Amino acid sequence: FRTQYGSTAYAEGWGLYSEALAKEMPDTYQDPYSEYGRLTSEAWRAIRLVVDTGLHAKGWTEQQAIDYFRANSSIPDAAIQSEVRRYLIMPGQATAYKIGMIKIQQLRKKAEGELGAKFDIRGFHDAVLGGGAMPLDLLEKRVDLWIAAKQAG
C-alpha cells in the first residue's frame, strides 16, 4: 500500500521546502537578480493559492480566476487557462503543497530547537525522506522518533 501511496502535501511540500534550501547554500544567489527565477516561481505559486482558494472556498467562476491570474502575472492566456482548469479539477492542490512545505519547515525548526548542536541537516532530511510519501501526521511522528533517537544516542 505505502509503495503506491501518493501524498500531495508530502511530495509537493518536500519540493517547495527543498527549493528554499538553496538560500542556505553559500554563493547560490550571488546578487538579487540571480534569485529572480526562484522569486518568480514563488509569486506564481502565490497566485495559484489565491486561485485555488477563490474557486473552491469563495465560489469564483472560471472567468474570475482567469481574470485574477491575468491581472497578477505575465504568462500567456493559454497557460493561464490551463492553470485555472488544473485547479478546477484538483481542489486544494495548491493549498496542500504549501501546507506540506510549512509542516516540513516546522518539523525542522522543532528538531533544531530540541537537538541544538546534535541537529544534523542530513539526518533530518533522511528522516523526512526515508519513509517515503506519507500523511503529514505520520511524518511528524517519524521526525519525533528521529529526534528521540538522536537525544538518546
CSV table of N, CA, C and O in Angstrom, one decimal, residues 1-11 96 131-139:
chain,number,residue,atom,x,y,z
A,1,PHE,N,0.8,-1.2,0.0
A,1,PHE,CA,0.0,0.0,0.0
A,1,PHE,C,0.9,1.3,0.0
A,1,PHE,O,0.7,2.2,-0.8
A,2,ARG,N,1.8,1.3,0.9
A,2,ARG,CA,2.7,2.5,1.0
A,2,ARG,C,3.5,2.8,-0.2
A,2,ARG,O,3.9,3.9,-0.5
A,3,THR,N,3.9,1.7,-1.0
A,3,THR,CA,4.7,2.0,-2.2
A,3,THR,C,3.9,2.7,-3.3
A,3,THR,O,4.5,3.2,-4.2
A,4,GLN,N,2.6,2.6,-3.2
A,4,GLN,CA,1.7,3.2,-4.2
A,4,GLN,C,1.0,4.5,-3.8
A,4,GLN,O,0.4,5.1,-4.5
A,5,TYR,N,1.2,4.8,-2.5
A,5,TYR,CA,0.5,5.9,-1.9
A,5,TYR,C,1.1,7.2,-2.4
A,5,TYR,O,2.3,7.4,-2.5
A,6,GLY,N,0.3,8.2,-2.8
A,6,GLY,CA,0.8,9.5,-3.2
A,6,GLY,C,0.2,10.5,-2.2
A,6,GLY,O,-1.0,10.5,-1.9
A,7,SER,N,1.0,11.4,-1.7
A,7,SER,CA,0.5,12.5,-0.9
A,7,SER,C,1.0,13.8,-1.4
A,7,SER,O,2.2,14.1,-1.4
A,8,THR,N,0.1,14.6,-1.9
A,8,THR,CA,0.4,15.9,-2.5
A,8,THR,C,1.1,16.7,-1.4
A,8,THR,O,2.2,17.4,-1.7
A,9,ALA,N,0.6,16.8,-0.2
A,9,ALA,CA,1.2,17.6,0.8
A,9,ALA,C,2.6,17.2,1.1
A,9,ALA,O,3.5,18.1,1.2
A,10,TYR,N,2.9,15.9,1.1
A,10,TYR,CA,4.2,15.4,1.4
A,10,TYR,C,5.2,15.7,0.2
A,10,TYR,O,6.2,16.3,0.3
A,11,ALA,N,4.8,15.2,-1.0
A,11,ALA,CA,5.7,15.3,-2.1
A,11,ALA,C,5.9,16.7,-2.6
A,11,ALA,O,7.1,17.1,-2.8
A,96,ALA,N,-2.5,22.3,-0.5
A,96,ALA,CA,-1.8,21.1,0.0
A,96,ALA,C,-0.3,21.2,-0.1
A,96,ALA,O,0.5,20.9,0.9
A,131,GLY,N,11.0,7.4,4.8
A,131,GLY,CA,9.8,6.5,4.9
A,131,GLY,C,8.9,6.6,3.7
A,131,GLY,O,7.9,6.0,3.6
A,132,GLY,N,9.3,7.4,2.7
A,132,GLY,CA,8.5,7.6,1.5
A,132,GLY,C,7.3,8.5,1.8
A,132,GLY,O,7.2,9.1,2.9
A,133,ALA,N,6.5,8.7,0.8
A,133,ALA,CA,5.3,9.6,0.9
A,133,ALA,C,4.4,9.1,2.1
A,133,ALA,O,4.1,7.9,2.2
A,134,MET,N,4.0,10.0,2.9
A,134,MET,CA,3.1,9.7,4.0
A,134,MET,C,2.3,10.9,4.4
A,134,MET,O,2.7,12.0,4.1
A,135,PRO,N,1.2,10.7,5.1
A,135,PRO,CA,0.4,11.8,5.6
A,135,PRO,C,1.3,12.6,6.6
A,135,PRO,O,2.2,12.0,7.2
A,136,LEU,N,1.0,13.9,6.7
A,136,LEU,CA,1.9,14.7,7.5
A,136,LEU,C,1.8,14.4,9.0
A,136,LEU,O,2.9,14.6,9.7
A,137,ASP,N,0.8,13.8,9.5
A,137,ASP,CA,0.8,13.4,10.9
A,137,ASP,C,1.7,12.3,11.1
A,137,ASP,O,2.4,12.2,12.2
A,138,LEU,N,1.8,11.4,10.2
A,138,LEU,CA,2.8,10.3,10.3
A,138,LEU,C,4.2,10.8,10.1
A,138,LEU,O,5.1,10.3,10.8
A,139,LEU,N,4.4,11.7,9.3
A,139,LEU,CA,5.7,12.3,9.1
A,139,LEU,C,6.2,13.0,10.4
A,139,LEU,O,7.3,12.8,10.8
